[in-house]
Tab-separated table of C-alpha atoms in Angstrom:
chain	number	residue	atom	x	y	z
A	376	GLY	CA	-58.570	155.254	-134.454
A	377	ILE	CA	-57.293	154.550	-137.836
A	378	PRO	CA	-56.181	150.875	-138.242
A	379	HIS	CA	-52.391	150.224	-138.546
A	380	THR	CA	-51.541	153.678	-137.331
A	381	ARG	CA	-49.356	154.585	-134.324
A	382	VAL	CA	-49.649	158.040	-132.795
A	383	TYR	CA	-46.851	159.719	-130.635
A	384	SER	CA	-46.615	162.971	-128.993
A	385	LEU	CA	-42.871	163.771	-128.563
A	386	THR	CA	-41.499	165.446	-125.509
A	387	CYS	CA	-37.717	166.361	-126.571
A	388	SER	CA	-35.162	166.065	-129.407
A	389	ASP	CA	-33.830	162.807	-127.992
A	390	GLU	CA	-37.091	161.091	-127.982
A	391	ALA	CA	-37.875	162.522	-131.497
A	392	GLU	CA	-34.674	161.076	-132.847
A	393	ALA	CA	-34.963	157.648	-131.342
A	394	LEU	CA	-38.438	156.940	-132.167
A	395	VAL	CA	-38.552	158.408	-135.728
A	396	GLY	CA	-35.493	156.267	-136.420
A	397	ALA	CA	-36.979	153.345	-135.016
A	398	ALA	CA	-40.092	153.699	-136.908
A	399	VAL	CA	-38.134	154.129	-140.145
A	400	ASP	CA	-36.347	150.785	-139.246
A	401	ARG	CA	-39.477	149.047	-138.397
A	402	PHE	CA	-41.240	150.312	-141.588
A	403	ALA	CA	-38.354	149.104	-143.786
A	404	GLU	CA	-38.254	145.693	-142.075
A	405	ALA	CA	-41.964	145.107	-142.844
A	406	VAL	CA	-41.555	146.071	-146.355
A	407	LYS	CA	-38.497	143.752	-146.822
A	408	ALA	CA	-40.431	141.008	-145.163
A	409	GLY	CA	-43.442	141.554	-147.572
A	410	ARG	CA	-46.024	142.904	-144.856
A	411	ASP	CA	-47.865	145.976	-144.818
A	412	PRO	CA	-46.183	148.399	-142.568
A	413	ASP	CA	-47.804	150.424	-139.860
A	414	ASN	CA	-48.068	154.048	-140.275
A	415	TYR	CA	-46.430	156.381	-137.751
A	416	VAL	CA	-47.579	159.895	-136.784
A	417	PHE	CA	-45.404	162.058	-134.818
A	418	PHE	CA	-46.580	165.419	-132.932
A	419	LEU	CA	-43.717	167.671	-131.933
A	420	GLY	CA	-44.954	171.181	-130.728
A	421	ARG	CA	-43.305	174.349	-131.710
A	422	GLU	CA	-41.646	175.070	-128.224
A	423	ASN	CA	-38.013	175.024	-127.581
A	424	PHE	CA	-37.881	171.674	-126.470
A	425	PRO	CA	-34.987	170.316	-124.166
A	426	ALA	CA	-32.688	167.685	-125.735
A	427	THR	CA	-33.772	165.268	-122.974
A	428	TYR	CA	-35.716	164.733	-120.056
A	429	GLY	CA	-33.436	162.061	-118.696
A	430	ALA	CA	-34.954	159.054	-120.113
A	431	LYS	CA	-32.329	156.116	-120.309
A	432	ALA	CA	-33.948	154.727	-123.517
A	433	TYR	CA	-37.134	155.160	-125.688
A	434	SER	CA	-39.389	152.568	-127.261
A	435	LEU	CA	-42.085	152.508	-129.710
A	436	GLU	CA	-44.246	150.449	-127.270
A	437	GLN	CA	-43.138	151.742	-123.795
A	438	ALA	CA	-44.026	154.627	-121.628
A	439	GLN	CA	-40.971	156.171	-119.930
A	440	VAL	CA	-41.193	156.783	-116.166
A	441	VAL	CA	-39.522	160.213	-116.005
A	442	ARG	CA	-39.900	160.780	-112.281
A	443	ASP	CA	-40.443	157.874	-109.823
A	444	HIS	CA	-41.093	157.572	-106.038
A	445	ALA	CA	-41.384	154.570	-104.124
A	446	GLN	CA	-44.632	155.902	-102.322
A	447	PRO	CA	-46.316	158.195	-104.673
A	448	ALA	CA	-49.588	159.760	-103.935
A	449	VAL	CA	-50.676	160.198	-107.600
A	450	VAL	CA	-49.387	159.186	-111.008
A	451	ILE	CA	-49.176	162.115	-113.676
A	452	ALA	CA	-49.470	161.104	-117.217
A	453	ALA	CA	-48.302	163.862	-119.462
A	454	SER	CA	-47.859	163.731	-123.193
A	455	GLY	CA	-45.675	166.119	-125.508
A	456	ALA	CA	-44.748	169.542	-124.610
A	457	LEU	CA	-46.728	169.366	-121.346
A	458	LEU	CA	-44.177	166.914	-119.809
A	459	GLY	CA	-42.012	169.904	-118.689
A	460	GLN	CA	-45.278	171.344	-117.000
A	461	ALA	CA	-45.946	168.025	-115.213
A	462	LEU	CA	-42.308	167.940	-113.803
A	463	ALA	CA	-42.572	171.319	-112.512
A	464	ALA	CA	-45.777	170.465	-110.911
A	465	ALA	CA	-44.140	167.312	-109.494
A	466	GLN	CA	-41.310	169.466	-107.968
A	467	THR	CA	-43.799	171.978	-106.413
A	468	LEU	CA	-45.814	169.065	-104.986
A	469	SER	CA	-42.722	167.444	-103.627
A	470	ALA	CA	-41.607	170.437	-101.791
A	471	ALA	CA	-44.983	170.547	-100.114
A	472	GLY	CA	-44.767	166.794	-99.076
A	473	THR	CA	-46.684	165.131	-101.844
A	474	GLU	CA	-44.735	162.740	-104.054
A	475	THR	CA	-45.751	161.790	-107.523
A	476	VAL	CA	-44.639	159.655	-110.367
A	477	VAL	CA	-44.464	161.305	-113.777
A	478	ILE	CA	-44.877	159.138	-116.834
A	479	ASN	CA	-44.578	160.110	-120.415
A	480	PRO	CA	-47.047	157.577	-122.131
A	481	ALA	CA	-45.110	158.049	-125.507
A	482	ILE	CA	-47.487	156.007	-127.851
A	483	ILE	CA	-50.913	157.774	-127.598
A	484	ASN	CA	-53.237	155.343	-129.136
A	485	HIS	CA	-51.796	151.991	-127.959
A	486	PRO	CA	-51.212	152.706	-124.165
A	487	ASP	CA	-48.561	150.930	-122.134
A	488	VAL	CA	-51.005	149.621	-119.680
A	489	ARG	CA	-48.421	147.511	-117.875
A	490	THR	CA	-46.124	150.407	-116.880
A	491	PHE	CA	-49.086	152.473	-115.737
A	492	LYS	CA	-50.630	149.697	-113.713
A	493	THR	CA	-47.505	149.083	-111.626
A	494	HIS	CA	-47.273	152.591	-110.683
A	495	LEU	CA	-50.929	153.132	-110.120
A	496	GLU	CA	-51.022	150.278	-107.648
A	497	ARG	CA	-48.675	152.082	-105.425
A	498	ALA	CA	-50.651	155.351	-105.810
A	499	GLY	CA	-54.082	154.065	-104.777
A	500	GLY	CA	-55.202	154.282	-108.437
A	501	ARG	CA	-54.963	158.123	-108.634
A	502	LEU	CA	-54.167	159.449	-111.955
A	503	VAL	CA	-53.827	162.806	-113.466
A	504	THR	CA	-53.693	162.924	-117.421
A	505	VAL	CA	-52.484	166.077	-119.071
A	506	GLU	CA	-52.420	166.735	-122.840
A	507	ASP	CA	-52.677	169.665	-125.299
A	508	HIS	CA	-55.480	168.069	-127.103
A	509	GLN	CA	-59.181	167.847	-126.921
A	510	LEU	CA	-60.261	165.771	-123.921
A	511	ILE	CA	-62.650	164.037	-126.193
A	512	GLY	CA	-60.674	161.304	-127.985
A	513	GLY	CA	-57.407	162.172	-126.392
A	514	MET	CA	-54.591	160.457	-124.687
A	515	GLY	CA	-56.542	160.585	-121.179
A	516	ALA	CA	-59.495	159.062	-122.677
A	517	MET	CA	-57.530	156.298	-124.540
A	518	LEU	CA	-55.331	155.504	-121.349
A	519	THR	CA	-57.994	155.317	-118.763
A	520	HIS	CA	-60.207	153.256	-120.973
A	521	ALA	CA	-57.381	150.763	-121.535
A	522	LEU	CA	-56.743	150.692	-117.771
A	523	LEU	CA	-60.282	150.199	-117.002
A	524	GLN	CA	-60.451	147.340	-119.513
A	525	GLU	CA	-57.704	145.667	-117.796
A	526	GLY	CA	-59.493	145.932	-114.255
A	527	THR	CA	-57.605	148.911	-112.772
A	528	ALA	CA	-59.484	150.791	-110.128
A	529	LEU	CA	-58.969	154.633	-110.988
A	530	LYS	CA	-59.797	158.073	-109.531
A	531	VAL	CA	-58.967	160.332	-112.410
A	532	ARG	CA	-58.731	163.979	-113.182
A	533	SER	CA	-58.009	164.806	-116.931
A	534	LEU	CA	-56.678	168.076	-118.166
A	535	GLY	CA	-57.077	169.098	-121.703
A	536	VAL	CA	-58.863	171.422	-124.124
A	537	HIS	CA	-62.545	171.574	-123.556
A	538	GLY	CA	-64.129	171.634	-127.084
A	539	GLU	CA	-62.416	174.780	-128.422
A	540	PHE	CA	-60.841	175.437	-131.809
A	541	GLY	CA	-57.083	175.827	-131.733
A	542	GLN	CA	-55.623	179.393	-131.088
A	543	SER	CA	-52.356	181.258	-131.531
A	544	ALA	CA	-50.118	182.824	-128.822
A	545	TYR	CA	-46.669	184.291	-128.664
A	546	ASN	CA	-45.729	181.742	-126.293
A	547	ALA	CA	-47.328	178.232	-125.766
A	548	ILE	CA	-47.475	178.726	-122.020
A	549	GLU	CA	-50.239	181.511	-122.406
A	550	LEU	CA	-52.359	178.821	-124.157
A	551	TYR	CA	-51.532	176.255	-121.360
A	552	LYS	CA	-52.710	178.706	-118.792
A	553	LYS	CA	-55.771	179.694	-120.466
A	554	HIS	CA	-56.879	175.997	-120.984
A	555	GLY	CA	-55.748	174.913	-117.302
A	556	LEU	CA	-52.744	172.883	-118.474
A	557	ASP	CA	-49.848	174.606	-116.907
A	558	ALA	CA	-47.981	173.400	-113.727
A	559	ASP	CA	-50.414	175.261	-111.254
A	560	ALA	CA	-53.408	173.514	-112.821
A	561	ILE	CA	-51.605	170.243	-112.544
A	562	VAL	CA	-50.814	170.640	-108.926
A	563	LYS	CA	-54.550	171.734	-108.302
A	564	ALA	CA	-55.622	168.558	-110.007
A	565	VAL	CA	-53.425	166.398	-108.004
A	566	ARG	CA	-54.555	168.020	-104.811
A	567	SER	CA	-58.041	167.453	-105.694
A	568	LEU	CA	-57.526	163.630	-105.725
A	569	LEU	CA	-56.071	163.468	-102.264
């Protein structure tokens, strides 16, 4: 909620390279033009990230549709390291006959409402948000608020941390399972909307 600050939760090294580079360029352009530049905050977990999830391009403003389907039952919005869990859940659901769209929101505090609205219309407004952050004030809360402000009818399940302080684990998946953020929990959340 800090003015002139843009927050990103990065999913892979390609996205990190593209968005950090674009932010540096945009910062330099603003300074050169005599404007106060925005601040950029990037979160990248400690997991072993893949080089890419297959996005063709990355943008400081646009969400990336990582998995698409012409007739999705649900849209899954997954940020940061949890994109991999969302894709695993989408694969499990697809094998059982339920298709989903998986979207990486990229920018957390200025949601790309247009991209989400397009896909939510095809999914009957069903949305699952997944983040390794507190539910209060997190990506899911900001995204659903922005969508509701634009008049989008929603049926939502939001997965995130429920008011606990951070903890350590040998592998992040241990914490994702503990907090109900892993692929199995995402599958369960999607099915609860159907």
